[in-house]
Amino acid sequence: MIDLDLVRKEPAKVEENLARRKNPVYVRLLAEVREKDAEWRTCLQQADEVRRRRNDLSRRIAEARTKATPSEELESEAKKLPDTLRAIESQESELLHARDALLRRLPNLMDDSVPFGTDDSQNVVVSTWGEPLHGGAALKSHGEVLEGLGMAEFDRARRVSGAGFYYLRGAVVLLDLALQRFALDLLAGRGFTPVAPPYVLRRAPYEGVTDLADFENVMYKLEAEDLYLIATSEHPLAALYLGEILDEDALPIRLAGVSPCFRKEIGGHGVDQKGIFRVHQFQKVEQFVFCRPEDSATILEELRANAEEVFRQLGVPYRVVNVCTGDLGSVAAKKYDVEAWFPRQQAFREVVSCSNCTDYQARRLGIRLGKAGRPGKLVPHTLNSTAVATSRGLAVILEQYQQPDGSVTIPEVLRPYLGGLRALVRSGASL
RNA sequence: GCUGAGGUAGCCUAGUCCGGUAAGGCGCCAGCCUUGAAAGCUGGUGGCGAUUCCGCCACGGGAGUUCAAAUCUCCCCCUCAGCGCCA
């Protein structure tokens, strides 16, 4: 949620920023917010005036009663007030709710460095690392590699859970865990505290962290419960300090979330669809930071560097893009995607999303900055970035490290987590 | 799931039976005192709207009764404890 104060004091600045999204809806929304706000303030003053009169009469009636002097006149006037007040108050609260609902629909203000563009094809490459392999059709897709190893069940999973779910089996399960542990250790070495969050959230905190449309498109809801399966540990981590005052001196707070992630909407285009690249459920190690407003730009670069380091150590070539206005989404003020090179697909595909959400999430969550237990008016900034999502992390490793004999070499940094295992090979046992 | 106890400001607590301007403590800020600090003393310390004085709101949320609700009535949410069930 954008700061209402800013909307009032610098509407031109806000409008200019929203206009960069090239969606006239937002500029119109802003105008409506300002209109409702002005109406609300007028109405509030009227309501205050009636309430002041009521309180005044009320006080004088009480006084008259204790002195046993007549108060009929006062009371007859007072009796008329509740009806008047009810009407004004209901209008006032209607205006207030309308204003706030509109305000919540406004997306975050974008950082000046976000490039113009209509969709992800216009994201701007800001760096590349490694030498892309040119295997192409000579290679198997990661799904075929897994099936060849006897380490995945896609058809049977569809039968019991539907498309987009999978069974993993054998050493690849350990590889999944190894990836998580590797990323977690890397982050722990850089000041992050591991956090295992709840895998479900109530609606109210969830509304603080994500776009409203996500409730329709992304999140699974538990039937008959006010609970949603998390789409990423970013969400419970952001909500961790719901309604609290964070001590400025304790910032930045660096957290490393580890959790499964559940997503209803997963798309389904492109080559090599069978596999674990687009799935309803996967594991992820996530970086999350609460910081002072003035530090978030620097910390975004820190998170990006950490995410890059994960893929460098895995030996996976990648590029980083600065996500353009049309592809940014409503919560982030600036976002980098790290795109790993998939040699079978001959394409860079997103494996990391790294965002500075500035004060947008924190304000919606009612989190404030303070010092020594004293609440302040400032709101902290929040940032999040994938360290590794094991579905896509596994997928790129399987594609890149596959061998002609069907085995998969294990990246060296992961071997210590696998008892020194050097490769995934087909075991004698069948499913 | 059942029963009970609770939800009051940044935190802790009183007030609720019996309706009449929300009391106190901690923490924090300022001043006094001091070489400096601590202690002590004094004052201040929520949100919103006006900003000249000020006014309104705020006791988990909502509705109702009343001139007037933290307080009375109804509905709902949440937390804790005990019991039950259980990996």
Short mmCIF file of C-alpha atoms (C1' of nucleotides) in Angstrom, two decimals:
data_model
loop_
_atom_site.label_atom_id
_atom_site.label_comp_id
_atom_site.label_asym_id
_atom_site.label_seq_id
_atom_site.Cartn_x
_atom_site.Cartn_y
_atom_site.Cartn_z
CA MET A 1 0.00 0.00 0.00
CA ILE A 2 1.26 3.42 -0.96
CA ASP A 3 1.69 6.00 1.77
CA LEU A 4 -1.51 8.06 1.93
CA ASP A 5 0.49 10.98 3.22
CA LEU A 6 2.52 10.97 0.02
CA VAL A 7 -0.64 10.81 -2.08
CA ARG A 8 -1.89 13.93 -0.31
CA LYS A 9 1.33 15.91 -0.28
CA GLU A 10 2.84 14.96 -3.63
CA PRO A 11 0.04 13.72 -5.87
CA ALA A 12 1.83 14.80 -9.02
CA LYS A 13 4.84 12.69 -8.17
CA VAL A 14 2.69 9.65 -7.43
CA GLU A 15 0.70 10.10 -10.61
CA GLU A 16 3.81 10.38 -12.72
CA ASN A 17 5.15 7.14 -11.28
CA LEU A 18 1.91 5.25 -11.78
CA ALA A 19 1.64 6.60 -15.33
CA ARG A 20 4.90 4.83 -16.19
CA ARG A 21 3.02 1.55 -15.97
CA LYS A 22 1.10 2.63 -19.08
CA ASN A 23 -2.13 1.41 -17.60
CA PRO A 24 -4.64 4.28 -17.37
CA VAL A 25 -6.56 2.38 -14.68
CA TYR A 26 -3.99 3.31 -12.06
CA VAL A 27 -4.03 7.03 -12.74
CA ARG A 28 -7.81 6.92 -12.58
CA LEU A 29 -7.66 4.97 -9.31
CA LEU A 30 -5.37 7.60 -7.87
CA ALA A 31 -7.80 10.37 -8.78
CA GLU A 32 -10.59 8.41 -7.12
CA VAL A 33 -8.52 7.92 -3.98
CA ARG A 34 -7.92 11.64 -3.72
CA GLU A 35 -11.56 12.40 -4.35
CA LYS A 36 -12.82 9.96 -1.72
CA ASP A 37 -10.22 11.22 0.71
CA ALA A 38 -11.38 14.81 0.35
CA GLU A 39 -15.02 13.79 0.73
CA TRP A 40 -14.16 11.70 3.75
CA ARG A 41 -12.39 14.59 5.47
CA THR A 42 -15.34 16.89 4.95
CA CYS A 43 -17.71 14.26 6.23
CA LEU A 44 -15.49 13.50 9.20
CA GLN A 45 -15.57 17.12 10.24
CA GLN A 46 -19.35 17.11 10.13
CA ALA A 47 -19.49 13.94 12.20
CA ASP A 48 -17.02 15.37 14.69
CA GLU A 49 -19.17 18.45 15.07
CA VAL A 50 -22.29 16.42 15.91
CA ARG A 51 -20.35 14.24 18.29
CA ARG A 52 -18.92 17.27 19.99
CA ARG A 53 -22.44 18.58 20.56
CA ARG A 54 -23.56 15.20 21.87
CA ASN A 55 -20.66 14.92 24.28
CA ASP A 56 -21.27 18.43 25.47
CA LEU A 57 -24.98 17.81 26.15
CA SER A 58 -24.23 14.51 27.72
CA ARG A 59 -21.81 16.12 30.10
CA ARG A 60 -24.26 18.83 31.05
CA ILE A 61 -27.04 16.33 31.66
CA ALA A 62 -24.84 14.42 34.01
CA GLU A 63 -23.95 17.63 35.78
CA ALA A 64 -27.59 18.70 36.07
CA ARG A 65 -28.54 15.34 37.54
CA THR A 66 -25.94 15.44 40.25
CA LYS A 67 -27.08 18.93 41.20
CA ALA A 68 -30.72 17.91 40.90
CA THR A 69 -31.47 20.79 38.55
CA PRO A 70 -33.84 20.37 35.58
CA SER A 71 -32.42 18.87 32.41
CA GLU A 72 -35.49 18.17 30.25
CA GLU A 73 -34.50 20.75 27.66
CA LEU A 74 -31.03 19.34 27.29
CA GLU A 75 -32.35 15.83 27.05
CA SER A 76 -34.90 16.61 24.38
CA GLU A 77 -32.19 18.09 22.19
CA ALA A 78 -29.88 15.18 22.92
CA LYS A 79 -32.51 12.65 21.92
CA LYS A 80 -32.53 14.04 18.40
CA LEU A 81 -28.82 13.63 17.85
CA PRO A 82 -28.37 9.86 17.49
CA ASP A 83 -30.40 9.70 14.27
CA THR A 84 -28.49 12.57 12.71
CA LEU A 85 -25.23 11.06 13.81
CA ARG A 86 -26.03 7.59 12.56
CA ALA A 87 -26.60 8.91 9.05
CA ILE A 88 -23.42 10.95 8.97
CA GLU A 89 -21.35 8.20 10.54
CA SER A 90 -22.46 5.55 8.11
CA GLN A 91 -21.59 7.86 5.25
CA GLU A 92 -18.24 8.60 6.81
CA SER A 93 -17.29 4.98 7.29
CA GLU A 94 -18.48 4.18 3.78
CA LEU A 95 -16.21 6.87 2.35
CA LEU A 96 -13.30 5.73 4.47
CA HIS A 97 -13.63 2.12 3.38
CA ALA A 98 -14.04 3.12 -0.24
CA ARG A 99 -10.90 5.24 -0.05
CA ASP A 100 -8.87 2.50 1.59
CA ALA A 101 -10.09 -0.18 -0.80
CA LEU A 102 -9.01 2.01 -3.71
CA LEU A 103 -5.71 2.78 -2.07
CA ARG A 104 -4.97 -0.90 -1.58
CA ARG A 105 -5.52 -1.54 -5.26
CA LEU A 106 -2.79 0.88 -6.26
CA PRO A 107 0.48 -0.88 -7.07
CA ASN A 108 3.77 0.06 -5.46
CA LEU A 109 5.71 3.06 -6.76
CA MET A 110 8.50 1.93 -9.04
CA ASP A 111 12.16 2.67 -8.67
CA ASP A 112 13.53 5.13 -11.24
CA SER A 113 15.86 2.47 -12.62
CA VAL A 114 13.03 0.18 -13.75
CA PRO A 115 13.17 0.07 -17.57
CA PHE A 116 10.12 0.68 -19.75
CA GLY A 117 8.64 -2.35 -21.43
CA THR A 118 5.39 -4.16 -22.09
CA ASP A 119 6.32 -7.73 -21.16
CA ASP A 120 9.20 -10.01 -20.15
CA SER A 121 10.74 -9.84 -23.63
CA GLN A 122 11.71 -6.27 -22.81
CA ASN A 123 13.48 -6.95 -19.55
CA VAL A 124 17.00 -5.56 -19.69
CA VAL A 125 20.00 -7.85 -19.33
CA VAL A 126 22.34 -6.36 -16.75
CA SER A 127 24.93 -9.13 -16.47
CA THR A 128 25.82 -12.61 -17.64
CA TRP A 129 28.04 -15.33 -16.21
CA GLY A 130 29.45 -18.58 -17.58
CA GLU A 131 29.67 -20.23 -20.99
CA PRO A 132 26.30 -21.53 -22.23
CA LEU A 133 26.46 -25.11 -23.56
CA HIS A 134 25.01 -25.71 -26.99
CA GLY A 135 23.52 -29.15 -26.66
CA GLY A 136 20.06 -28.58 -28.07
CA ALA A 137 18.04 -31.51 -29.31
CA ALA A 138 20.97 -33.88 -28.80
CA LEU A 139 20.24 -33.63 -25.07
CA LYS A 140 17.30 -35.04 -23.15
CA SER A 141 14.90 -32.81 -21.31
CA HIS A 142 15.31 -32.90 -17.56
CA GLY A 143 12.05 -34.86 -17.30
CA GLU A 144 13.36 -37.52 -19.65
CA VAL A 145 16.61 -37.66 -17.73
CA LEU A 146 14.70 -38.27 -14.51
CA GLU A 147 12.53 -40.97 -16.02
CA GLY A 148 15.58 -42.55 -17.61
CA LEU A 149 17.14 -42.78 -14.18
CA GLY A 150 13.95 -44.23 -12.74
CA MET A 151 13.84 -41.34 -10.32
CA ALA A 152 10.53 -39.67 -11.14
CA GLU A 153 6.90 -40.68 -11.56
CA PHE A 154 4.89 -38.19 -13.54
CA ASP A 155 2.12 -40.39 -14.93
CA ARG A 156 1.28 -42.04 -11.63
CA ALA A 157 1.39 -38.67 -9.85
CA ARG A 158 -1.14 -37.32 -12.32
CA ARG A 159 -3.44 -40.21 -11.48
CA VAL A 160 -3.47 -39.49 -7.76
CA SER A 161 -2.92 -35.70 -7.55
CA GLY A 162 -3.35 -34.32 -11.05
CA ALA A 163 -1.08 -32.69 -13.59
CA GLY A 164 1.71 -30.63 -12.12
CA PHE A 165 2.51 -33.03 -9.29
CA TYR A 166 5.28 -35.61 -9.20
CA TYR A 167 6.95 -38.30 -7.20
CA LEU A 168 10.72 -38.19 -6.88
CA ARG A 169 12.48 -41.39 -5.92
CA GLY A 170 15.96 -42.45 -5.03
CA ALA A 171 19.10 -40.33 -5.01
CA VAL A 172 17.45 -37.32 -6.64
CA VAL A 173 15.49 -36.87 -3.41
CA LEU A 174 18.80 -36.53 -1.60
CA LEU A 175 20.00 -34.15 -4.30
CA ASP A 176 16.93 -31.99 -3.64
CA LEU A 177 17.78 -31.89 0.06
CA ALA A 178 21.44 -31.24 -0.73
CA LEU A 179 20.53 -28.21 -2.83
CA GLN A 180 18.49 -26.78 0.00
CA ARG A 181 21.19 -27.43 2.55
CA PHE A 182 23.88 -25.97 0.31
CA ALA A 183 21.90 -22.75 -0.22
CA LEU A 184 21.06 -22.54 3.46
CA ASP A 185 24.69 -22.92 4.50
CA LEU A 186 25.77 -20.28 2.01
CA LEU A 187 23.23 -17.84 3.47
CA ALA A 188 24.02 -18.75 7.06
CA GLY A 189 27.63 -17.80 6.29
CA ARG A 190 26.35 -14.40 5.19
CA GLY A 191 24.37 -13.52 8.28
CA PHE A 192 21.00 -15.11 7.55
CA THR A 193 19.04 -16.95 10.21
CA PRO A 194 17.31 -20.09 8.95
CA VAL A 195 13.54 -20.05 9.50
CA ALA A 196 11.05 -22.86 9.06
CA PRO A 197 7.74 -20.99 8.77
CA PRO A 198 4.12 -22.13 8.93
CA TYR A 199 2.96 -23.53 5.59
CA VAL A 200 -0.48 -21.95 5.90
CA LEU A 201 -1.55 -18.36 6.58
CA ARG A 202 -4.81 -16.71 7.50
CA ARG A 203 -6.40 -14.42 4.98
CA ALA A 204 -5.79 -11.13 6.83
CA PRO A 205 -2.00 -11.42 7.05
CA TYR A 206 -1.94 -12.89 3.57
CA GLU A 207 -3.63 -9.80 2.16
CA GLY A 208 -0.74 -7.83 3.55
CA VAL A 209 1.88 -9.56 1.45
CA THR A 210 0.40 -10.25 -1.93
CA ASP A 211 -1.77 -9.04 -4.75
CA LEU A 212 -5.50 -9.67 -4.27
CA ALA A 213 -5.69 -11.47 -7.61
CA ASP A 214 -3.35 -14.13 -6.20
CA PHE A 215 -6.15 -15.43 -3.99
CA GLU A 216 -8.01 -16.42 -7.16
CA ASN A 217 -5.09 -17.51 -9.29
CA VAL A 218 -2.25 -18.72 -7.12
CA MET A 219 -3.12 -19.82 -3.61
CA TYR A 220 -4.77 -23.04 -2.54
CA LYS A 221 -7.38 -22.47 0.16
CA LEU A 222 -8.12 -25.07 2.79
CA GLU A 223 -11.79 -25.86 2.62
CA ALA A 224 -13.91 -24.51 5.48
CA GLU A 225 -10.86 -22.95 7.10
CA ASP A 226 -9.54 -19.41 6.98
CA LEU A 227 -6.21 -20.80 5.82
CA TYR A 228 -4.20 -20.67 2.61
CA LEU A 229 -1.22 -22.82 1.63
CA ILE A 230 1.79 -20.57 1.18
CA ALA A 231 2.97 -19.87 -2.36
CA THR A 232 6.46 -19.07 -1.02
CA SER A 233 8.05 -18.68 2.40
CA GLU A 234 8.37 -14.97 1.54
CA HIS A 235 4.78 -14.67 2.69
CA PRO A 236 4.98 -16.08 6.23
CA LEU A 237 8.36 -14.37 6.67
CA ALA A 238 6.93 -10.97 5.72
CA ALA A 239 4.01 -11.57 8.08
CA LEU A 240 6.30 -12.67 10.90
CA TYR A 241 6.20 -9.27 12.59
CA LEU A 242 2.56 -8.47 11.76
CA GLY A 243 1.42 -5.39 13.67
CA GLU A 244 4.73 -4.99 15.49
CA ILE A 245 7.24 -2.22 16.00
CA LEU A 246 10.73 -3.16 14.90
CA ASP A 247 13.69 -1.68 16.71
CA GLU A 248 15.72 0.37 14.22
CA ASP A 249 18.92 -0.73 15.87
CA ALA A 250 18.07 -4.40 15.28
CA LEU A 251 17.90 -3.91 11.51
CA PRO A 252 18.60 -5.28 9.03
CA ILE A 253 16.99 -8.62 9.90
CA ARG A 254 18.16 -11.29 7.47
CA LEU A 255 16.09 -14.46 7.30
CA ALA A 256 16.51 -17.61 5.23
CA GLY A 257 13.15 -19.33 4.80
CA VAL A 258 12.94 -23.03 3.99
CA SER A 259 9.61 -24.44 2.93
CA PRO A 260 7.56 -26.17 0.34
CA CYS A 261 5.65 -23.82 -1.95
CA PHE A 262 2.19 -24.45 -3.37
CA ARG A 263 0.86 -22.79 -6.50
CA LYS A 264 -2.42 -23.34 -8.27
CA GLU A 265 -1.66 -21.44 -11.46
CA ILE A 266 1.47 -22.67 -13.16
CA GLY A 267 0.99 -21.96 -16.83
CA GLY A 268 1.96 -24.66 -19.25
CA HIS A 269 3.67 -23.44 -22.37
CA GLY A 270 6.96 -24.21 -24.02
CA VAL A 271 9.00 -27.24 -24.87
CA ASP A 272 9.68 -30.12 -22.52
CA GLN A 273 6.63 -29.51 -20.44
CA LYS A 274 6.84 -32.85 -18.67
CA GLY A 275 9.06 -32.50 -15.64
CA ILE A 276 9.47 -30.35 -12.61
CA PHE A 277 9.99 -26.91 -14.12
CA ARG A 278 6.36 -25.81 -13.79
CA VAL A 279 4.72 -27.60 -10.89
CA HIS A 280 2.14 -27.07 -8.18
CA GLN A 281 4.56 -27.89 -5.40
CA PHE A 282 8.27 -27.42 -4.87
CA GLN A 283 10.87 -26.66 -2.19
CA LYS A 284 12.50 -23.30 -1.89
CA VAL A 285 15.16 -21.58 0.16
CA GLU A 286 14.30 -17.91 0.27
CA GLN A 287 16.16 -14.78 1.38
CA PHE A 288 14.08 -12.24 3.22
CA VAL A 289 15.17 -8.93 4.78
CA PHE A 290 13.57 -6.23 6.90
CA CYS A 291 15.65 -3.05 6.78
CA ARG A 292 15.66 0.70 7.18
CA PRO A 293 14.28 2.57 4.17
CA GLU A 294 17.64 4.07 3.29
CA ASP A 295 19.32 0.63 3.12
CA SER A 296 17.01 -1.28 0.81
CA ALA A 297 18.67 -0.30 -2.48
CA THR A 298 22.01 -1.66 -1.25
CA ILE A 299 20.47 -4.79 0.20
CA LEU A 300 18.71 -5.60 -3.07
CA GLU A 301 22.17 -5.84 -4.64
CA GLU A 302 23.33 -8.00 -1.75
CA LEU A 303 20.46 -10.45 -2.26
CA ARG A 304 21.12 -10.56 -5.97
CA ALA A 305 24.80 -11.26 -5.35
CA ASN A 306 23.88 -14.12 -2.99
CA ALA A 307 21.52 -15.65 -5.53
CA GLU A 308 24.16 -15.36 -8.24
CA GLU A 309 26.69 -17.01 -5.96
CA VAL A 310 24.45 -20.07 -5.58
CA PHE A 311 24.43 -20.64 -9.33
CA ARG A 312 28.10 -19.82 -9.77
CA GLN A 313 29.05 -22.41 -7.22
CA LEU A 314 26.78 -24.89 -8.96
CA GLY A 315 28.58 -24.04 -12.20
CA VAL A 316 25.36 -23.06 -13.97
CA PRO A 317 25.63 -20.23 -16.53
CA TYR A 318 23.04 -17.51 -16.14
CA ARG A 319 22.14 -13.94 -16.89
CA VAL A 320 20.48 -11.31 -14.73
CA VAL A 321 17.70 -9.10 -16.03
CA ASN A 322 16.24 -5.89 -14.67
CA VAL A 323 12.52 -6.58 -14.89
CA CYS A 324 10.67 -3.95 -16.94
CA THR A 325 7.56 -1.96 -16.04
CA GLY A 326 5.17 -4.30 -17.83
CA ASP A 327 6.48 -7.43 -16.08
CA LEU A 328 7.09 -6.06 -12.60
CA GLY A 329 3.87 -6.87 -10.76
CA SER A 330 2.20 -4.71 -8.17
CA VAL A 331 4.23 -5.32 -5.01
CA ALA A 332 7.87 -4.83 -6.02
CA ALA A 333 9.42 -1.42 -6.65
CA LYS A 334 12.28 -3.09 -8.47
CA LYS A 335 13.02 -6.66 -9.43
CA TYR A 336 15.88 -8.69 -10.84
CA ASP A 337 15.36 -12.13 -12.29
CA VAL A 338 18.22 -14.56 -12.53
CA GLU A 339 17.75 -16.73 -15.59
CA ALA A 340 19.72 -19.95 -15.85
CA TRP A 341 20.81 -21.39 -19.16
CA PHE A 342 18.91 -24.58 -20.04
CA PRO A 343 21.09 -26.27 -22.69
CA ARG A 344 18.45 -28.66 -24.00
CA GLN A 345 15.96 -25.79 -24.43
CA GLN A 346 18.70 -23.44 -25.65
CA ALA A 347 17.13 -20.72 -23.52
CA PHE A 348 17.53 -18.71 -20.37
CA ARG A 349 14.73 -19.54 -17.95
CA GLU A 350 13.84 -17.84 -14.69
CA VAL A 351 15.22 -19.54 -11.61
CA VAL A 352 15.40 -16.61 -9.18
CA SER A 353 13.26 -13.58 -8.53
CA CYS A 354 14.81 -10.85 -6.40
CA SER A 355 12.62 -7.94 -5.28
CA ASN A 356 12.72 -4.75 -3.31
CA CYS A 357 9.17 -4.22 -2.02
CA THR A 358 10.11 -0.98 -0.22
CA ASP A 359 7.43 -0.08 2.34
CA TYR A 360 4.51 -1.57 0.39
CA GLN A 361 4.20 -4.91 2.21
CA ALA A 362 5.24 -3.59 5.60
CA ARG A 363 2.61 -0.84 5.56
CA ARG A 364 -0.12 -3.30 4.68
CA LEU A 365 1.08 -5.55 7.48
CA GLY A 366 1.08 -2.72 10.01
CA ILE A 367 4.78 -3.02 10.73
CA ARG A 368 6.50 0.16 11.93
CA LEU A 369 9.95 1.27 12.86
CA GLY A 370 10.74 2.37 16.37
CA LYS A 371 13.55 2.89 18.76
CA ALA A 372 13.83 1.33 22.21
CA GLY A 373 10.17 0.33 22.37
CA ARG A 374 8.91 3.67 21.18
CA PRO A 375 6.80 3.53 18.03
CA GLY A 376 7.72 5.78 15.13
CA LYS A 377 5.87 6.72 11.98
CA LEU A 378 8.37 5.24 9.54
CA VAL A 379 7.77 1.87 7.97
CA PRO A 380 10.59 -0.61 7.28
CA HIS A 381 11.39 -1.89 3.82
CA THR A 382 11.12 -5.57 2.90
CA LEU A 383 13.08 -7.48 0.29
CA ASN A 384 12.95 -11.04 -0.90
CA SER A 385 14.89 -13.22 -3.25
CA THR A 386 15.04 -16.85 -4.15
CA ALA A 387 18.26 -18.55 -3.11
CA VAL A 388 17.23 -21.74 -4.83
CA ALA A 389 13.92 -23.29 -5.78
CA THR A 390 14.74 -26.96 -5.96
CA SER A 391 12.36 -27.74 -8.80
CA ARG A 392 14.09 -25.39 -11.21
CA GLY A 393 17.47 -25.80 -9.59
CA LEU A 394 17.21 -29.55 -10.07
CA ALA A 395 15.86 -29.15 -13.58
CA VAL A 396 18.81 -27.08 -14.78
CA ILE A 397 21.33 -29.40 -13.12
CA LEU A 398 19.71 -32.44 -14.73
CA GLU A 399 19.83 -30.82 -18.14
CA GLN A 400 23.28 -29.42 -17.93
CA TYR A 401 25.08 -32.22 -16.09
CA GLN A 402 23.50 -35.15 -17.99
CA GLN A 403 25.94 -37.61 -19.58
CA PRO A 404 25.55 -39.61 -22.79
CA ASP A 405 25.08 -42.81 -20.76
CA GLY A 406 22.03 -41.30 -18.99
CA SER A 407 23.76 -40.59 -15.70
CA VAL A 408 24.02 -37.13 -14.18
CA THR A 409 27.22 -35.75 -12.71
CA ILE A 410 26.66 -34.06 -9.37
CA PRO A 411 28.09 -30.52 -9.04
CA GLU A 412 31.07 -30.62 -6.73
CA VAL A 413 29.69 -28.24 -4.12
CA LEU A 414 26.78 -30.60 -3.51
CA ARG A 415 28.81 -33.76 -3.07
CA PRO A 416 29.65 -33.18 0.61
CA TYR A 417 25.92 -33.22 1.29
CA LEU A 418 25.57 -36.56 -0.47
CA GLY A 419 28.27 -38.53 1.26
CA GLY A 420 30.63 -37.83 -1.62
CA LEU A 421 28.28 -39.22 -4.28
CA ARG A 422 29.58 -38.15 -7.70
CA ALA A 423 26.70 -39.01 -10.00
CA LEU A 424 23.07 -40.05 -10.27
CA VAL A 425 22.90 -43.43 -11.96
CA ARG A 426 20.07 -45.80 -12.68
CA SER A 427 19.70 -48.30 -9.88
CA GLY A 428 18.76 -51.91 -10.48
CA ALA A 429 15.48 -51.63 -8.64
CA SER A 430 12.48 -50.57 -10.69
CA LEU A 431 9.29 -48.88 -9.55
"C1'" G B 1 -14.01 -31.16 19.83
"C1'" C B 2 -15.63 -29.86 25.20
"C1'" U B 3 -15.07 -26.65 29.50
"C1'" G B 4 -13.05 -22.44 31.75
"C1'" A B 5 -10.26 -17.82 31.81
"C1'" G B 6 -8.89 -13.79 29.02
"C1'" G B 7 -8.15 -9.60 24.73
"C1'" U B 8 -7.44 -1.99 27.69
"C1'" A B 9 -1.90 2.70 24.69
"C1'" G B 10 5.22 0.42 22.70
"C1'" C B 11 4.86 -3.31 27.15
"C1'" C B 12 2.39 -4.71 31.95
"C1'" U B 13 -1.86 -3.88 34.59
"C1'" A B 14 -6.70 -1.35 37.26
"C1'" G B 15 -11.54 -0.13 36.06
"C1'" U B 16 -16.52 -4.07 34.10
"C1'" C B 17 -20.77 -6.56 39.27
"C1'" C B 18 -23.37 -0.82 40.16
"C1'" G B 19 -23.07 3.28 32.60
"C1'" G B 20 -21.19 9.65 33.42
"C1'" U B 21 -14.02 13.14 30.58
"C1'" A B 22 -9.58 5.65 30.71
"C1'" A B 23 -6.26 5.32 36.60
"C1'" G B 24 -1.38 3.45 37.66
"C1'" G B 25 3.45 1.18 36.65
"C1'" C B 26 7.51 0.02 33.14
"C1'" G B 27 9.95 1.81 28.98
"C1'" C B 28 10.95 6.21 26.21
"C1'" C B 29 11.65 11.88 25.58
"C1'" A B 30 12.63 16.66 27.79
"C1'" G B 31 13.92 19.71 31.96
"C1'" C B 32 16.12 20.21 36.96
"C1'" C B 33 20.27 18.35 39.72
"C1'" U B 34 25.60 16.65 38.51
"C1'" U B 35 32.53 17.55 36.37
"C1'" G B 36 30.00 13.47 33.50
"C1'" A B 37 26.71 9.47 34.25
"C1'" A B 38 23.39 6.86 37.37
"C1'" A B 39 19.82 7.71 41.01
"C1'" G B 40 16.23 11.22 42.43
"C1'" C B 41 12.61 15.06 41.30
"C1'" U B 42 9.22 17.60 37.62
"C1'" G B 43 6.71 17.48 33.13
"C1'" G B 44 5.63 14.94 28.65
"C1'" U B 45 4.81 10.38 25.96
"C1'" G B 46 -1.77 6.68 21.05
"C1'" G B 47 -4.54 7.65 16.19
"C1'" C B 48 -7.39 10.92 12.92
"C1'" G B 49 -8.97 15.82 11.26
"C1'" A B 50 -8.07 20.91 11.64
"C1'" U B 51 -3.61 23.43 12.84
"C1'" U B 52 -4.74 29.85 15.64
"C1'" C B 53 -7.15 28.13 19.91
"C1'" C B 54 -9.03 22.95 19.34
"C1'" G B 55 -12.20 18.84 18.30
"C1'" C B 56 -13.13 13.86 17.50
"C1'" C B 57 -11.82 8.85 17.90
"C1'" A B 58 -9.38 4.77 20.45
"C1'" C B 59 -10.59 -0.65 25.76
"C1'" G B 60 -10.37 -7.73 20.09
"C1'" G B 61 -14.42 -6.82 15.76
"C1'" G B 62 -19.56 -5.77 14.67
"C1'" A B 63 -24.67 -4.71 15.93
"C1'" G B 64 -28.16 -3.07 19.73
"C1'" U B 65 -30.13 -0.39 24.33
"C1'" U B 66 -29.22 4.77 26.19
"C1'" C B 67 -28.89 11.82 26.35
"C1'" A B 68 -24.33 8.97 27.49
"C1'" A B 69 -21.15 2.26 26.84
"C1'" A B 70 -14.41 -0.34 28.45
"C1'" U B 71 -18.88 -1.05 31.65
"C1'" C B 72 -25.50 -3.53 29.92
"C1'" U B 73 -27.58 -7.09 25.70
"C1'" C B 74 -26.70 -10.09 21.22
"C1'" C B 75 -23.47 -12.08 17.29
"C1'" C B 76 -18.51 -13.05 15.66
"C1'" C B 77 -12.95 -13.41 15.89
"C1'" C B 78 -8.57 -14.50 18.44
"C1'" U B 79 -5.28 -16.13 22.66
"C1'" C B 80 -4.25 -19.04 26.92
"C1'" A B 81 -5.26 -23.16 30.44
"C1'" G B 82 -7.46 -27.93 31.54
"C1'" C B 83 -9.70 -32.26 29.36
"C1'" G B 84 -10.32 -35.36 24.90
"C1'" C B 85 -8.03 -37.00 20.32
"C1'" C B 86 -3.31 -37.56 18.04
"C1'" A B 87 2.40 -37.83 14.59
#
